[in-house]
Amino acid sequence: VYKNISKSAAKLFLSLFLILSSSRSVLAVEIHVVYPREADTVNISGRDSTFIFGRVKPADAAFWINGIRTRLHPNGAFLAYLPIREGDFVFECLAIASTDSARLKRHLLVPISPKTVSSDSLVIVEDSIIPQKDWKLRPGDLLRVSFQGTPGCTASFSIEGVREDIPMTESPPLQQDYWAEAAFGQAQVPQADSIKGIYAGCYVIQPWDCGDNHRVIFQLLGSAGDTLRIEAPGRLSILDNSFPLIGELVPELTVLRTAQNGGYYYFLPKGVRLSIDGQAGIYYRARLSDQDEAWVESWNVRMLPKGAVPPRSVIRTIRVENMGKKIRVIVFTDARLPFRIEQFTQRQTLCINFFGATAHTDWIKYVSNDPLIKEIRWTQPSTEVYQMRIELDVKQQWGYDAFYNDQNQFVLDIKKPPRIAGWPHSPLKNIFVLLDPGHNPDTGAVGPSGLAEKEANMILAIAVKKKLEGKGALVSLTREEGEGISLAARPRMAAALNPDILLSLHHNAVPDGINPFKNHGTSTYFYHPQSSELAKIIQKRLTEKLKLPDFGLYYDNLALCRPTQMPAVLMEPAFMMYPAEEMLIGTRRYREQVADAIAEALEEFLEKTKEQVK
Ligand SMILES: [Zn+2]
């Protein structure tokens, strides 16, 4: 619009505009709260404060939240960590400039944290009842039940049609805990009171118990002889022990856990068969051996018709092949057994447990021109577990890929170290780095002034790419500017492109209730042992260069840290939500510093892990 107007005309127009519009519209005061959003539920598990951030125009306005004066940064951004109360809660914001003022209310729901029930009346807290979901168990399994109710009473439970009046006991008072305080805060003990009146009971399912959908009824007996009976939302079915149920994994890769909602523990490819011997809500329990079980969300599993047998295999032969850039180890299984790979870096080792395998192993064929494998040993630690240990003759492990081939043989491809250029070149020369600018199509975190994390990650990635390419590295991005790619597709892309190193770039925020004034700065994340050394060096270099607080080095099961095919590290050099850091993230200087830190970290890592020429 202004292009066709001469400069002086534009100036005149502008001054006229300023005069005509007077103080009201030009200096109108605006409050924009970025977080929390209107009607958000702020789940802070018994903590008494949480944060709010956003921006105010003009930046020299005086600003209060719930009557507490709050500082505005030069760009108008604010961040406050303020007391809240459980239930419906309102942040009332007030900004006053010389000529105008503005108010804004932000309504929140703060869930009421569990509290000890008053002894005046007989109560069972319905949300506290376990089982909340339907369970399927087998004879020999232990059914554990619990609920919270009036303390100091007598409790029992019945499984209708199975067993009546099973006694329960009141547990010692339970101290409340907020996971985020231990992970991202100061690990302070919460001020919240411990909870009394938690009753627990159990029952071992007997060989003669059977039937489906048994109701579980709790009974609480008060001191005055009054009683309360309540039915659990979840019901119990007892599985027939005579025939195992067999399921097959459908997705390319499935995560199996240690318990319902438990830790990630097994990563299994498509077609692996499991003995399913229990269910809790959406989780199946898979029996791997007499010692091992795994829990998997049922949508990952296709149940096979009755009569299918549990996967079993005899392992007679292991064969090593030299494939150029990798060494292939083939274990001649004849079924897709569940397995678990553990990596060690003190003595560089890959250790694989096969569940349902028996050793008849007479032959391990090595190749004489293999620079990687020192030794392969097998053991049979229990009847159903076969263990293979591969000791590697390297300073650093560069990744592996485990899968079953079309003959149901287990294949482990172990990457050889990349060739690292000698002086006078940078060690980064010809090293293939895949950079992942986090987020998009999702926004990621948003800063108080409105900067979106997906944008900040992208412009940072472009600066890092330029820097690394200047050192001779080959660099690809998981997405180009303006493009989106789903989170799930990124690790698949990394596996397909097979870079030497994968780096994911993000900017941070703390969870609700954590004090961002005490907890901000630079952090780095890894998952597999092969990535820990690189993560340590990156964190060290970033904190040295940026001089922001050291928010920490983390083990975390993030999707971009989990690929096994290469060392993979995710970094959050600064905080999106912290005004001073958000302003910094927007500067060229910051991007240069991060790019320098990453380049230096990679050089240090490559120098350190460089193999002697053999
Ligand atoms: Zn992010």
Coordinates of C-alpha atoms in Angstrom, one line a residue, residues 193-429:
D193 CA -0.6 -33.5 53.9
S194 CA -0.2 -37.2 53.7
I195 CA -3.4 -39.2 53.1
K196 CA -4.9 -41.5 55.7
G197 CA -7.6 -44.1 55.0
I198 CA -6.2 -46.0 52.1
Y199 CA -7.3 -49.6 52.3
A200 CA -5.7 -52.4 50.4
G201 CA -6.5 -56.1 49.9
C202 CA -5.5 -59.0 47.7
Y203 CA -6.6 -62.5 46.6
V204 CA -4.8 -65.2 44.8
I205 CA -7.0 -66.6 42.1
Q206 CA -7.5 -70.4 42.7
P207 CA -7.4 -73.2 40.1
W208 CA -11.1 -73.8 40.5
D209 CA -12.1 -70.1 40.1
C210 CA -13.7 -69.3 36.7
G211 CA -16.2 -67.1 34.9
D212 CA -16.5 -63.7 33.4
N213 CA -17.4 -60.2 34.7
H214 CA -17.5 -60.8 38.4
R215 CA -18.4 -57.7 40.3
V216 CA -16.0 -56.5 43.0
I217 CA -17.8 -55.1 46.0
F218 CA -16.1 -53.1 48.8
Q219 CA -17.5 -52.9 52.3
L220 CA -16.5 -50.3 54.9
L221 CA -17.7 -50.8 58.5
G222 CA -17.8 -47.7 60.7
S223 CA -17.1 -47.7 64.5
A224 CA -20.8 -47.0 65.2
G225 CA -21.7 -50.2 63.3
D226 CA -22.9 -48.4 60.2
T227 CA -21.8 -49.9 56.8
L228 CA -21.2 -48.7 53.3
R229 CA -21.1 -51.0 50.3
I230 CA -19.8 -49.8 46.9
E231 CA -19.1 -51.6 43.6
A232 CA -15.8 -51.1 41.8
P233 CA -16.1 -49.7 38.2
G234 CA -13.9 -52.6 37.0
R235 CA -14.9 -56.2 36.9
L236 CA -12.9 -59.5 37.1
S237 CA -12.9 -62.2 34.5
I238 CA -10.9 -65.4 35.0
L239 CA -9.1 -66.8 32.0
D240 CA -9.0 -70.5 31.3
N241 CA -5.5 -71.7 32.0
S242 CA -5.8 -74.7 29.7
F243 CA -5.0 -73.0 26.4
P244 CA -2.7 -70.0 25.9
L245 CA -3.9 -67.0 23.9
I246 CA -1.5 -66.0 21.2
G247 CA -1.3 -62.5 19.7
E248 CA 0.8 -61.1 16.9
L249 CA 2.2 -57.5 16.8
V250 CA 0.8 -55.5 13.9
P251 CA 2.7 -52.1 13.8
E252 CA 6.2 -51.8 12.3
L253 CA 7.5 -51.2 15.8
T254 CA 5.7 -51.7 19.1
V255 CA 6.7 -50.4 22.6
L256 CA 6.0 -52.8 25.4
R257 CA 6.1 -51.8 29.0
T258 CA 7.0 -53.1 32.4
A259 CA 3.4 -52.6 33.7
Q260 CA 0.2 -50.8 32.7
N261 CA 1.4 -47.3 31.9
G262 CA 4.9 -48.5 33.0
G263 CA 8.4 -47.9 31.7
Y264 CA 9.2 -48.5 28.0
Y265 CA 11.2 -51.8 28.1
Y266 CA 10.8 -53.8 24.9
F267 CA 10.8 -52.5 21.3
L268 CA 9.5 -55.2 19.0
P269 CA 9.1 -55.5 15.2
K270 CA 6.0 -56.5 13.3
G271 CA 5.1 -60.2 13.4
V272 CA 6.5 -61.0 16.8
R273 CA 4.2 -63.4 18.6
L274 CA 3.3 -63.2 22.2
S275 CA 1.5 -65.4 24.8
I276 CA -1.3 -63.2 26.2
D277 CA -2.2 -64.2 29.7
G278 CA -3.9 -61.2 31.3
Q279 CA -5.6 -57.9 30.6
A280 CA -6.1 -54.7 32.6
G281 CA -8.2 -52.1 30.8
I282 CA -6.6 -51.4 27.4
Y283 CA -3.4 -53.3 28.3
Y284 CA -2.6 -56.9 27.5
R285 CA -0.1 -58.8 29.7
A286 CA 2.3 -60.9 27.7
R287 CA 4.1 -63.8 29.3
L288 CA 7.7 -63.8 28.0
S289 CA 9.2 -66.4 30.4
D290 CA 8.6 -67.7 33.9
Q291 CA 10.4 -64.5 35.1
D292 CA 9.5 -61.9 32.5
E293 CA 6.3 -60.2 31.5
A294 CA 5.5 -57.2 29.2
W295 CA 2.4 -55.0 28.9
V296 CA 1.2 -53.8 25.6
E297 CA -1.8 -51.7 24.5
S298 CA -4.2 -54.0 22.9
W299 CA -4.6 -52.1 19.6
N300 CA -1.1 -53.3 18.7
V301 CA -2.0 -56.9 18.9
R302 CA -3.9 -59.2 16.5
M303 CA -5.2 -62.2 18.3
L304 CA -4.7 -65.5 16.6
P305 CA -7.3 -68.2 16.4
K306 CA -7.5 -70.7 19.3
G307 CA -5.0 -73.5 18.9
A308 CA -2.1 -71.2 18.0
V309 CA 1.0 -72.2 20.0
P310 CA 3.4 -70.0 21.8
P311 CA 6.5 -69.0 19.8
R312 CA 9.4 -71.3 20.4
S313 CA 12.7 -71.7 18.7
V314 CA 15.9 -73.7 18.9
I315 CA 19.0 -71.7 18.1
R316 CA 21.7 -73.8 16.4
T317 CA 23.7 -71.4 14.4
I318 CA 24.8 -67.8 14.4
R319 CA 26.5 -66.3 11.4
V320 CA 28.4 -63.0 10.9
E321 CA 28.6 -61.3 7.6
N322 CA 30.6 -58.2 6.5
M323 CA 28.3 -55.9 4.6
G324 CA 30.5 -53.0 3.9
K325 CA 29.3 -50.2 6.2
K326 CA 27.9 -52.6 8.7
I327 CA 28.4 -56.1 10.1
R328 CA 25.4 -58.4 10.0
V329 CA 24.8 -61.0 12.7
I330 CA 22.1 -63.6 11.8
V331 CA 20.6 -65.7 14.5
F332 CA 18.9 -68.7 12.9
T333 CA 15.6 -68.6 14.7
D334 CA 12.6 -70.1 13.0
A335 CA 9.9 -68.0 14.8
R336 CA 9.5 -64.3 15.6
L337 CA 10.3 -64.5 19.3
P338 CA 10.1 -61.5 21.6
F339 CA 13.5 -60.2 22.6
R340 CA 15.2 -57.4 24.5
I341 CA 18.4 -55.7 23.5
E342 CA 20.6 -54.1 26.2
Q343 CA 23.6 -52.0 25.3
F344 CA 26.7 -51.5 27.5
T345 CA 29.4 -49.0 26.9
Q346 CA 32.0 -49.7 29.6
R347 CA 32.9 -52.8 27.6
Q348 CA 31.2 -52.1 24.3
T349 CA 28.6 -54.8 24.2
L350 CA 25.2 -55.6 22.8
C351 CA 23.3 -58.2 24.8
I352 CA 20.1 -59.8 23.5
N353 CA 17.7 -61.9 25.4
F354 CA 15.4 -64.1 23.3
F355 CA 12.3 -65.3 25.1
G356 CA 11.2 -68.8 24.2
A357 CA 14.5 -69.9 22.7
T358 CA 16.6 -73.0 23.6
A359 CA 20.3 -73.3 22.8
H360 CA 21.6 -76.0 20.6
T361 CA 24.2 -73.6 19.5
D362 CA 27.1 -75.5 18.0
W363 CA 28.3 -73.0 15.4
I364 CA 29.1 -69.3 15.4
K365 CA 30.6 -68.4 12.0
Y366 CA 32.8 -65.2 12.2
V367 CA 34.4 -63.4 9.2
S368 CA 38.1 -62.8 9.3
N369 CA 38.0 -59.3 7.9
D370 CA 35.6 -58.0 10.6
P371 CA 37.0 -54.9 12.4
L372 CA 34.0 -54.7 14.7
I373 CA 33.2 -57.8 16.6
K374 CA 35.5 -59.1 19.3
E375 CA 33.5 -62.0 20.4
I376 CA 30.0 -63.5 20.4
R377 CA 29.0 -65.7 23.4
W378 CA 25.7 -67.4 24.2
T379 CA 24.2 -68.6 27.5
Q380 CA 20.9 -70.1 28.7
P381 CA 20.2 -68.2 31.9
S382 CA 16.8 -69.9 32.3
T383 CA 14.8 -72.6 30.5
E384 CA 13.0 -70.1 28.3
V385 CA 15.6 -67.4 27.9
Y386 CA 18.5 -67.6 25.5
Q387 CA 21.1 -64.8 25.8
M388 CA 23.6 -63.7 23.1
R389 CA 26.4 -61.2 24.0
I390 CA 28.3 -59.5 21.3
E391 CA 31.4 -57.7 22.4
L392 CA 32.6 -55.0 20.1
D393 CA 36.1 -53.8 19.5
V394 CA 35.3 -50.0 19.3
K395 CA 35.5 -46.9 21.4
Q396 CA 32.0 -45.8 20.5
Q397 CA 28.9 -47.7 19.2
W398 CA 27.4 -46.0 16.1
G399 CA 24.0 -47.8 16.1
Y400 CA 22.3 -51.0 15.2
D401 CA 19.1 -52.2 13.6
A402 CA 17.3 -55.3 14.8
F403 CA 14.6 -57.1 12.8
Y404 CA 13.3 -60.4 11.5
N405 CA 13.8 -61.4 7.8
D406 CA 11.3 -63.2 5.7
Q407 CA 12.6 -66.6 7.0
N408 CA 11.9 -65.4 10.6
Q409 CA 15.6 -65.3 11.2
F410 CA 16.7 -62.6 13.7
V411 CA 19.0 -60.1 12.0
L412 CA 21.2 -57.5 13.8
D413 CA 23.0 -55.0 11.7
I414 CA 25.7 -53.2 13.6
K415 CA 27.1 -50.0 12.1
K416 CA 30.8 -49.6 11.6
P417 CA 32.3 -46.3 12.9
P418 CA 32.3 -43.6 10.2
R419 CA 35.6 -42.6 8.7
I420 CA 36.7 -39.5 10.5
A421 CA 38.9 -37.1 8.5
G422 CA 42.4 -36.4 9.7
W423 CA 44.3 -33.1 10.0
P424 CA 44.0 -30.5 8.4
H425 CA 40.3 -31.3 7.8
S426 CA 37.6 -30.8 10.4
P427 CA 36.6 -34.2 11.8
L428 CA 33.1 -33.3 10.6
K429 CA 34.1 -33.7 7.0

